[in-house]
mmCIF file of N, CA and C in Angstrom:
data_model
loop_
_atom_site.group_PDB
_atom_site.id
_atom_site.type_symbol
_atom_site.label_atom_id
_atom_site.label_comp_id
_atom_site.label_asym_id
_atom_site.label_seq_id
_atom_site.Cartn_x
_atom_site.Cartn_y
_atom_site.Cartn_z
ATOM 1 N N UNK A 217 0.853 -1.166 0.000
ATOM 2 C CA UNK A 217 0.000 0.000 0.000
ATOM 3 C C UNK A 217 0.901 1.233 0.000
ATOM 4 N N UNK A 218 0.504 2.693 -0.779
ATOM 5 C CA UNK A 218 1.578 3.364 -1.054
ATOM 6 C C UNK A 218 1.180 4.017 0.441
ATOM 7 N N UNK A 219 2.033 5.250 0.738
ATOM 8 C CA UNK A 219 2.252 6.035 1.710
ATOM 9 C C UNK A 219 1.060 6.953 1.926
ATOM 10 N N UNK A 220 0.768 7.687 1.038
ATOM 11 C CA UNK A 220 -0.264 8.739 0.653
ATOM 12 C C UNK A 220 -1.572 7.806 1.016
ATOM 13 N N UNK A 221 -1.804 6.488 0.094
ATOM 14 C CA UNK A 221 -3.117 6.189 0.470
ATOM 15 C C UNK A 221 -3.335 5.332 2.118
ATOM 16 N N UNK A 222 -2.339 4.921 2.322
ATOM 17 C CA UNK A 222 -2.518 4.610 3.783
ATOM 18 C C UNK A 222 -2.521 5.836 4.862
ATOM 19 N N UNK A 223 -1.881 7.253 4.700
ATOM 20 C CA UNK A 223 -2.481 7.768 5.658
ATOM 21 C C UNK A 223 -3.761 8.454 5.785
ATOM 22 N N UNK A 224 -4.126 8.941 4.663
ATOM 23 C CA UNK A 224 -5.606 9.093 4.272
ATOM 24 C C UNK A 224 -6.513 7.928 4.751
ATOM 25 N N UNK A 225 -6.218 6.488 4.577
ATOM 26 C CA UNK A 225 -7.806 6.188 5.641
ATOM 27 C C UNK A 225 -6.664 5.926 6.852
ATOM 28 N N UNK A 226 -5.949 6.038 7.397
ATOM 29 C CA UNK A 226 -5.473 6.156 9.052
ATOM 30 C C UNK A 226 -6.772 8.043 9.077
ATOM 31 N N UNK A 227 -6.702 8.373 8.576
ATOM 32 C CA UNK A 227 -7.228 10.019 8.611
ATOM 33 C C UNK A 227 -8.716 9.718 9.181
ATOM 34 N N UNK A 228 -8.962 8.844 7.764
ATOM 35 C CA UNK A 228 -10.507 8.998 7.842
ATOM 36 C C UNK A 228 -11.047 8.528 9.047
ATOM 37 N N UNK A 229 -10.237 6.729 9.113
ATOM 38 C CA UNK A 229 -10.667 6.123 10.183
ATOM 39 C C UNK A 229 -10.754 6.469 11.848
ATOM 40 N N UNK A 230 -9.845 7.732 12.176
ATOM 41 C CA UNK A 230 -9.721 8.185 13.115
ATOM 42 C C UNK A 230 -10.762 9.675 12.953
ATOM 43 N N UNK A 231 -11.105 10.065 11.841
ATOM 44 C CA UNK A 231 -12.136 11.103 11.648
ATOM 45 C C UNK A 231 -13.789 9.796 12.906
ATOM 46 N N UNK A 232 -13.941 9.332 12.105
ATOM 47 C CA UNK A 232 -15.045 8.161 12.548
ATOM 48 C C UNK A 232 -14.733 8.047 13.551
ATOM 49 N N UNK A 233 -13.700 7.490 14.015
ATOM 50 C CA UNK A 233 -13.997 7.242 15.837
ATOM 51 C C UNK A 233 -14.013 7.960 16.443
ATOM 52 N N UNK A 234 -13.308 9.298 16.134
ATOM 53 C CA UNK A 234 -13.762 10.648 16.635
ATOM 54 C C UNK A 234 -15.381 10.770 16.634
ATOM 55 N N UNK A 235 -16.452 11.145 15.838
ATOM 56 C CA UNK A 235 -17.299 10.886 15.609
ATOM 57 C C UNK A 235 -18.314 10.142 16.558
ATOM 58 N N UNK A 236 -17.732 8.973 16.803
ATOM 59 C CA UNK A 236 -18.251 7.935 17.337
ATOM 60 C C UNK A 236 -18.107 7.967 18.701
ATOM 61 N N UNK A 237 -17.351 8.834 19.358
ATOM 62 C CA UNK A 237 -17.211 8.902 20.626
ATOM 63 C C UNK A 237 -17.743 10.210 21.710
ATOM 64 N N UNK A 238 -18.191 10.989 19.513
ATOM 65 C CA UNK A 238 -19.207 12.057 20.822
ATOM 66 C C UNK A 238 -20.324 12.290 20.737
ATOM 67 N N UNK A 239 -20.974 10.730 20.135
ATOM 68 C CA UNK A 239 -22.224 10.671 20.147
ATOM 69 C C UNK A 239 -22.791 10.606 21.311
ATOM 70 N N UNK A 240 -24.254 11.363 21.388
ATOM 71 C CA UNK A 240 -24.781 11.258 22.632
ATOM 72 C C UNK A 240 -25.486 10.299 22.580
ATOM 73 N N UNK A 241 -26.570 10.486 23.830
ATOM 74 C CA UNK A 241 -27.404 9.602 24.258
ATOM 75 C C UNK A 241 -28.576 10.105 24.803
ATOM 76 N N UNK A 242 -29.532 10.175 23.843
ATOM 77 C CA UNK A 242 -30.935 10.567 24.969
ATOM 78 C C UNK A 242 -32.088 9.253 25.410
ATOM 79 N N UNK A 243 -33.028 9.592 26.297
ATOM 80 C CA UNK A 243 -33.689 8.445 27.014
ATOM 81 C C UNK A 243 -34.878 8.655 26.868
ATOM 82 N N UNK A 244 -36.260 8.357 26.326
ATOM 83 C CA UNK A 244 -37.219 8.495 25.840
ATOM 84 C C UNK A 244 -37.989 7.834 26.927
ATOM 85 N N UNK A 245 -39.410 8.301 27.321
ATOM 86 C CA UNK A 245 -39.767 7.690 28.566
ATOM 87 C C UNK A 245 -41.777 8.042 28.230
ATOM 88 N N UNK A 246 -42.332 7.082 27.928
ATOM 89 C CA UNK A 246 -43.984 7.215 28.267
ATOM 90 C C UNK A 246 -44.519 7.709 28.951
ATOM 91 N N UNK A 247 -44.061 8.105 30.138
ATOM 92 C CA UNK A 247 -44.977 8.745 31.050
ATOM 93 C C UNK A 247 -44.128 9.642 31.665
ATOM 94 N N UNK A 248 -44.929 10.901 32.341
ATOM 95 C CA UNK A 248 -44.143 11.671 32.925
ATOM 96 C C UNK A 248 -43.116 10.910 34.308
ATOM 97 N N UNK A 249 -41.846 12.301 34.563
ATOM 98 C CA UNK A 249 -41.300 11.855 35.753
ATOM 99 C C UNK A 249 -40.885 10.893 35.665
ATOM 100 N N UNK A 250 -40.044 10.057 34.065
ATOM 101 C CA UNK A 250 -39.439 8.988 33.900
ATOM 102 C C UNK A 250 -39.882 7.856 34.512
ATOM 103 N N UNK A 251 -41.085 7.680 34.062
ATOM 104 C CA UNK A 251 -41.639 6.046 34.112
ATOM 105 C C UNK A 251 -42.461 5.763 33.231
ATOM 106 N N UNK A 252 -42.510 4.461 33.299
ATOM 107 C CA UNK A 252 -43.399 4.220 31.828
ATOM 108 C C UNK A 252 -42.222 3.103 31.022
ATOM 109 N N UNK A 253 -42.293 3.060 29.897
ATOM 110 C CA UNK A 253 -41.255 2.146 28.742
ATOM 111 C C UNK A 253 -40.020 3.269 28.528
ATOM 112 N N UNK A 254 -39.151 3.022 28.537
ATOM 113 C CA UNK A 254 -37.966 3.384 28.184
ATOM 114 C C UNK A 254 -37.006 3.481 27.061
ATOM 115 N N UNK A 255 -36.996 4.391 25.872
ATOM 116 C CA UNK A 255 -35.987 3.527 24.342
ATOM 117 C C UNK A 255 -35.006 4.760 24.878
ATOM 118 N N UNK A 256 -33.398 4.005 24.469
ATOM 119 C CA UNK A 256 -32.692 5.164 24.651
ATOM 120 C C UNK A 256 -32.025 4.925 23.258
ATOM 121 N N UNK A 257 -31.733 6.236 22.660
ATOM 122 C CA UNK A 257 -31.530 6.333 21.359
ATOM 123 C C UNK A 257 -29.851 6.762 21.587
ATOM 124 N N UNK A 258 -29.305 6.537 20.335
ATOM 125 C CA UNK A 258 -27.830 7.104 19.935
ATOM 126 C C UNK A 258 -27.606 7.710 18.566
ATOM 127 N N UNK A 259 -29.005 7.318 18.084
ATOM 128 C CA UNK A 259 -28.586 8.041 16.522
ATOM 129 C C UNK A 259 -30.166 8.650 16.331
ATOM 130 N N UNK A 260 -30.399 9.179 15.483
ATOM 131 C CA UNK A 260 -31.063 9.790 14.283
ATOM 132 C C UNK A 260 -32.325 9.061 14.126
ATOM 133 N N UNK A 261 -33.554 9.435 14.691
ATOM 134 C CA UNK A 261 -34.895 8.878 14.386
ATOM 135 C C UNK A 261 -35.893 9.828 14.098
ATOM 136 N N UNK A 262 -36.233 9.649 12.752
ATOM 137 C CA UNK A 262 -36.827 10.357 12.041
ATOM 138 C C UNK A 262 -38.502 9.572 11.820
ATOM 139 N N UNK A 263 -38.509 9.056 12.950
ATOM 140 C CA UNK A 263 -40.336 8.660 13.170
ATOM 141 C C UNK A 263 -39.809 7.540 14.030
ATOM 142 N N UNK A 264 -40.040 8.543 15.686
ATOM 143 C CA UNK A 264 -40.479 7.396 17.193
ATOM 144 C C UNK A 264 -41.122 6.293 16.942
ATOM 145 N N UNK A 265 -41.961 6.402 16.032
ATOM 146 C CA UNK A 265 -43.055 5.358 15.943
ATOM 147 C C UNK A 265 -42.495 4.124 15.424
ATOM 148 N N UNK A 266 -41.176 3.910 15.451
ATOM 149 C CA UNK A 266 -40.466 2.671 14.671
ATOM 150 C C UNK A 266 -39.564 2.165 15.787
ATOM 151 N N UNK A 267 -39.491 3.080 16.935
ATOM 152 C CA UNK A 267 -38.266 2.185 18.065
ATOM 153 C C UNK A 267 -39.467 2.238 19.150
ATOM 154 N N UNK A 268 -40.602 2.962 19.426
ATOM 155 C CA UNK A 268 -41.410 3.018 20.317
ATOM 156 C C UNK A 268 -42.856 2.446 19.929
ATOM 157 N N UNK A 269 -43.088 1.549 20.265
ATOM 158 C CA UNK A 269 -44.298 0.956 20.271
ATOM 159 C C UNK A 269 -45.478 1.929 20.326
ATOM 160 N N UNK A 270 -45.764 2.423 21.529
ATOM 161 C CA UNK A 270 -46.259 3.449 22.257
ATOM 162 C C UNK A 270 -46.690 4.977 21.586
ATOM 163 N N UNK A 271 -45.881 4.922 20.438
ATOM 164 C CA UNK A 271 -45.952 6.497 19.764
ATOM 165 C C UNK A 271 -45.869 7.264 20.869
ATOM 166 N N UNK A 272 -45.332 7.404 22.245
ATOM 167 C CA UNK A 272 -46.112 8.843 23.016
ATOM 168 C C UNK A 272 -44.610 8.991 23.596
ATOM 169 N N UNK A 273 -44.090 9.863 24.402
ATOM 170 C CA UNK A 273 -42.992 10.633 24.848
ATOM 171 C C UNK A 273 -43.447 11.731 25.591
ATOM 172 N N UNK A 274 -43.182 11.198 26.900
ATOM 173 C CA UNK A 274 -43.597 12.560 27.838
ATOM 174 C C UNK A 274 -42.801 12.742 28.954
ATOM 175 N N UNK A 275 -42.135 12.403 29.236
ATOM 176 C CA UNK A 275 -40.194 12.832 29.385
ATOM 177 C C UNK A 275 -39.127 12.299 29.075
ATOM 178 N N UNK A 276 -38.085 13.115 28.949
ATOM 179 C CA UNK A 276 -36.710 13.153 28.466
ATOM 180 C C UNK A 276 -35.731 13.088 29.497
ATOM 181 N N UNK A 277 -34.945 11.948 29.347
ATOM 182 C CA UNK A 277 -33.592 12.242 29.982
ATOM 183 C C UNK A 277 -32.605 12.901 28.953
ATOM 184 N N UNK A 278 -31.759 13.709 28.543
ATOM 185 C CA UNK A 278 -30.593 13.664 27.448
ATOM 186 C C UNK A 278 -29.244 13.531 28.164
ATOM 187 N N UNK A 279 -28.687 12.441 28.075
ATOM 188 C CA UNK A 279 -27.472 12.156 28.750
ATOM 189 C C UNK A 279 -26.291 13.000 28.066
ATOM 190 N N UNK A 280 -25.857 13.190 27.025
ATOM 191 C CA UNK A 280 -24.933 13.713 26.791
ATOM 192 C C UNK A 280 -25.495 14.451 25.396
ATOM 193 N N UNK A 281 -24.554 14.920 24.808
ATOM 194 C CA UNK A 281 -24.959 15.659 23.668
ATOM 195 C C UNK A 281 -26.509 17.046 23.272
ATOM 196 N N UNK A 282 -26.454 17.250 22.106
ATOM 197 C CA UNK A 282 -27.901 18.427 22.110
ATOM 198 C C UNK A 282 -28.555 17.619 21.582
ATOM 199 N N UNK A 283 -29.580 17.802 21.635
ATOM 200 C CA UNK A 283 -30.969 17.282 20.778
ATOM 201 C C UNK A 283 -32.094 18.121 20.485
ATOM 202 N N UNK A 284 -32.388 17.511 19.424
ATOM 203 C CA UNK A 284 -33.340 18.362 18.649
ATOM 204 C C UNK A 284 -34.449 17.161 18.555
ATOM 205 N N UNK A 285 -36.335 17.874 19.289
ATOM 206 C CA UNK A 285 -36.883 16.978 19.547
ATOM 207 C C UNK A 285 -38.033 17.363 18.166
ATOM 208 N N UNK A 286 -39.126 17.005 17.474
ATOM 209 C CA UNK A 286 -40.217 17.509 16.812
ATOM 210 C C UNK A 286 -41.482 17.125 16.958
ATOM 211 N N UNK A 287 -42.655 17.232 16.396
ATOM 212 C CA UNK A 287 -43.920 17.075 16.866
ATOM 213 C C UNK A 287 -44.176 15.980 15.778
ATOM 214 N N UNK A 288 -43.392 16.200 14.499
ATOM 215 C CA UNK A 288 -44.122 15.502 13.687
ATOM 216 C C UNK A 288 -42.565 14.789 12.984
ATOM 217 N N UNK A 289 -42.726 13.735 12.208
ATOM 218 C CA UNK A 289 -41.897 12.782 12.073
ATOM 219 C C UNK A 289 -41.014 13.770 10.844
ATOM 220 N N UNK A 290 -39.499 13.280 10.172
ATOM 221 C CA UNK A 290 -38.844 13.853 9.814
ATOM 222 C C UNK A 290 -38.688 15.356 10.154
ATOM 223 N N UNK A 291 -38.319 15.542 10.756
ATOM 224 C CA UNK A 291 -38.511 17.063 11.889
ATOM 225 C C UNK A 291 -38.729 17.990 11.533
ATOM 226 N N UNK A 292 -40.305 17.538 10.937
ATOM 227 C CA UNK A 292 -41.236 18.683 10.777
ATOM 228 C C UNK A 292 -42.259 18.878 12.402
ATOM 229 N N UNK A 293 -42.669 20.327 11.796
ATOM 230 C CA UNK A 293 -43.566 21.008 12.957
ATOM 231 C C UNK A 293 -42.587 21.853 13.679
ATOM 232 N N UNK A 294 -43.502 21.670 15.362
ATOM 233 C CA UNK A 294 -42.330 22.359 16.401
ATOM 234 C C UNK A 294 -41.115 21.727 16.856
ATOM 235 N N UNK A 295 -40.150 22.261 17.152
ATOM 236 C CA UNK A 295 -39.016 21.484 17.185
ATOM 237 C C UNK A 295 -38.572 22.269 18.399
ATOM 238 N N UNK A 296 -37.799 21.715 19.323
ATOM 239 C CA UNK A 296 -37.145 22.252 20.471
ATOM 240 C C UNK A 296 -36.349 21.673 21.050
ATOM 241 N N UNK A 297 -35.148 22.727 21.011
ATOM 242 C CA UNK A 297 -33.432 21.868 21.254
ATOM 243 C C UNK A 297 -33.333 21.582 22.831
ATOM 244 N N UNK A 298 -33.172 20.231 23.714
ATOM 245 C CA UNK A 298 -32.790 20.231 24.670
ATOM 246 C C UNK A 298 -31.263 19.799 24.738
ATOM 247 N N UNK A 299 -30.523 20.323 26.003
ATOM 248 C CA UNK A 299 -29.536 19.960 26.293
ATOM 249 C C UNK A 299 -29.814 18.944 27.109
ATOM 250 N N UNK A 300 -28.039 18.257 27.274
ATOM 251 C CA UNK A 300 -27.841 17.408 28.818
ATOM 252 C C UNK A 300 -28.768 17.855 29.741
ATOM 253 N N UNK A 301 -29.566 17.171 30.513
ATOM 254 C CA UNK A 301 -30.508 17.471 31.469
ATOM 255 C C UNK A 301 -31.440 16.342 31.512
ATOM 256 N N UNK A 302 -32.396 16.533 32.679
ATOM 257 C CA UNK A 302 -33.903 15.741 32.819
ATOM 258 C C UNK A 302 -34.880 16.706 32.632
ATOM 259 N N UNK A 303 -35.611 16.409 31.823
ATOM 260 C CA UNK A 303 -37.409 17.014 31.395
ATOM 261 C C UNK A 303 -38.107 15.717 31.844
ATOM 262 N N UNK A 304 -38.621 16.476 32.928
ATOM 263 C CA UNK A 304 -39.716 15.410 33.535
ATOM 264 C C UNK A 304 -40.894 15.442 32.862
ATOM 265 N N UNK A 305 -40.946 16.186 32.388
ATOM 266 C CA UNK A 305 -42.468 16.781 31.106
ATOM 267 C C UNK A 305 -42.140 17.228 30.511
ATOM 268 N N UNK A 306 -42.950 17.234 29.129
ATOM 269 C CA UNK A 306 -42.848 18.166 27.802
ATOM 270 C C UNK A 306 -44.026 18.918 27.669
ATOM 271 N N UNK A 307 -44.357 20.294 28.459
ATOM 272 C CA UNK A 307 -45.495 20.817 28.207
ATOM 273 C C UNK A 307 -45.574 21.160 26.800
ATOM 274 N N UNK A 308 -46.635 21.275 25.861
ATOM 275 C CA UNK A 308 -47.166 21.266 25.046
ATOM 276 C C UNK A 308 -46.596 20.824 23.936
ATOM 277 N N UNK A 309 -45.382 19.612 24.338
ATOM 278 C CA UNK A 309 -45.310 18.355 22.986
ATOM 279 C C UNK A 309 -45.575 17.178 24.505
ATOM 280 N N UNK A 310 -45.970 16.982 24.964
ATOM 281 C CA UNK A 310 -46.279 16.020 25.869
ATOM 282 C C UNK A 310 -46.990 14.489 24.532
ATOM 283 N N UNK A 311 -46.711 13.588 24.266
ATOM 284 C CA UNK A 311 -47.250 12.652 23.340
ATOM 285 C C UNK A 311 -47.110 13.037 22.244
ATOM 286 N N UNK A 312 -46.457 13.864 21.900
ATOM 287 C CA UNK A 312 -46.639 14.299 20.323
ATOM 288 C C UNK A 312 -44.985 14.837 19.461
ATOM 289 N N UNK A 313 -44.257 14.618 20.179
ATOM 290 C CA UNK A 313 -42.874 13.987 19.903
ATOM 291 C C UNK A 313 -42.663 12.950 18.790
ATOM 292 N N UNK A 314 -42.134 12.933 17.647
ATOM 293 C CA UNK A 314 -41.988 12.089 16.558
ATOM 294 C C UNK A 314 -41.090 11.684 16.010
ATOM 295 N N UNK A 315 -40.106 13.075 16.017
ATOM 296 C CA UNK A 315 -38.744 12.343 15.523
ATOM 297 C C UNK A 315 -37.420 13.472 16.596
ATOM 298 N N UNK A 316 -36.679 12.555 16.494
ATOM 299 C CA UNK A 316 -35.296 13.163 17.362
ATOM 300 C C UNK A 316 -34.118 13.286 16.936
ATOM 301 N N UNK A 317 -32.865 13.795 16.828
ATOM 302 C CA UNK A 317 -31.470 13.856 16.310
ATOM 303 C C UNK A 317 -30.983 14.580 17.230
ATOM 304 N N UNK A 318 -29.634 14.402 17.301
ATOM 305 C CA UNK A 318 -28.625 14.934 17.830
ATOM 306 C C UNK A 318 -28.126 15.963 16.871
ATOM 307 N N UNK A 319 -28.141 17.815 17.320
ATOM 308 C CA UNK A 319 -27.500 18.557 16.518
ATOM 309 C C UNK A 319 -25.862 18.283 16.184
ATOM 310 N N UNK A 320 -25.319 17.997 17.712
ATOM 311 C CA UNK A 320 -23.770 18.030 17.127
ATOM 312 C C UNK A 320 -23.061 17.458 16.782
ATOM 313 N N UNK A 321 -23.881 16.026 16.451
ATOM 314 C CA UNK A 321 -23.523 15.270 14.980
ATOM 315 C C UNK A 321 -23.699 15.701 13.880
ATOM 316 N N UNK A 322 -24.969 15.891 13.467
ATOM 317 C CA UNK A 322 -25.153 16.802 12.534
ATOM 318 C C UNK A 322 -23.972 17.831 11.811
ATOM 319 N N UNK A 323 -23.453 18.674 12.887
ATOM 320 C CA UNK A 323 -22.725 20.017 12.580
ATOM 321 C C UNK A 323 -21.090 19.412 12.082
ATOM 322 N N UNK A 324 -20.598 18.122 13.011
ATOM 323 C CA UNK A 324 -19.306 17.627 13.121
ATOM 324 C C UNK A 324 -19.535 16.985 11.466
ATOM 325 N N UNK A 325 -21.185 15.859 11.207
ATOM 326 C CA UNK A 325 -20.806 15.592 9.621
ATOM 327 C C UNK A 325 -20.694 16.535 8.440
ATOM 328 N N UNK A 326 -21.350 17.675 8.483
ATOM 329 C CA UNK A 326 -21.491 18.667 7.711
ATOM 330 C C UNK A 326 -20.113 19.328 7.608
ATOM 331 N N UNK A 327 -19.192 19.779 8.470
ATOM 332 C CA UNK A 327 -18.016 20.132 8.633
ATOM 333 C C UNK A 327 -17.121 19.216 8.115
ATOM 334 N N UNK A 328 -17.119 17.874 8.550
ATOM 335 C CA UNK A 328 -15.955 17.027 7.333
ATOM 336 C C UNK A 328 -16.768 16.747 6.154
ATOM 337 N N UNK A 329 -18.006 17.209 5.876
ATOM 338 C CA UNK A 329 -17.857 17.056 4.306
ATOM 339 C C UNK A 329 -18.416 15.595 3.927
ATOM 340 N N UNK A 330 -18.664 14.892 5.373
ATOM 341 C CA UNK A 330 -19.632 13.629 5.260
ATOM 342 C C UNK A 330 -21.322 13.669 5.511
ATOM 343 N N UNK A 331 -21.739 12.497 4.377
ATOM 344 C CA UNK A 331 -23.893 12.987 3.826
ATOM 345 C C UNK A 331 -23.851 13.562 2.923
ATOM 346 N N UNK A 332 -22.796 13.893 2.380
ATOM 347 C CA UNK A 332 -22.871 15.297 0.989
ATOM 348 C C UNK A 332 -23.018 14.620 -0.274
ATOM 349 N N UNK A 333 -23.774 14.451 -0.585
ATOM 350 C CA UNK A 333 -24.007 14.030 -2.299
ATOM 351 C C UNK A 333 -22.832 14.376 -3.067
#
């Protein structure tokens, strides 16, 4: 393997685990005050209704990272960024939460130039 192309994926491959290590973690919860069914996500769900049985979300843990929550699936509607924290309730998306992502994945793929057609 020549020189040039082996450090380019040493590059890439360490771009990715970079990546991969500052993904967050948020905690999805049915009922207020964290009880109820539990999905905890790490990536990109663009319709709850496929990891949650339940369709409903009415508090949030977000363990690490930002998140961006919406009312309606592919993150349309209202949308509202929580940080690290506990939301014991979601007044007025209480059940109506649909899809979720992490912004600062988002920003880190857009910046190297990875998702880009």
């Amino acid at each position: 393997m020549n020189r040039p192309f082996a450090f380019a994926l040493l590059c890439a491959s360490s771009l990715w685990v970079h990546l991969g290590a500052q993904a967050g973690e948020i905690r999805l919860y049915t009922d207020d005050h964290f009880k109820g069914r539990v999905v905890l996500l790490r990536d990109t769900t663009d319709d709850v209704s496929r990891v949650n049985s339940s369709d409903t979300v009415s508090s949030i843990q977000v363990d690490s990272g930002s998140w961006e929550v919406c009312t309606h699936a592919d993150f349309k509607g209202d949308c509202k960024t929580l940080e690290r924290g506990d939301y014991r309730s979601m007044p007025g998306m209480n059940d109506k939460i649909w899809s979720v992502r992490e912004l600062a994945v988002q920003r880190q793929l857009r910046a190297h130039g990875a998702g880009q057609a």
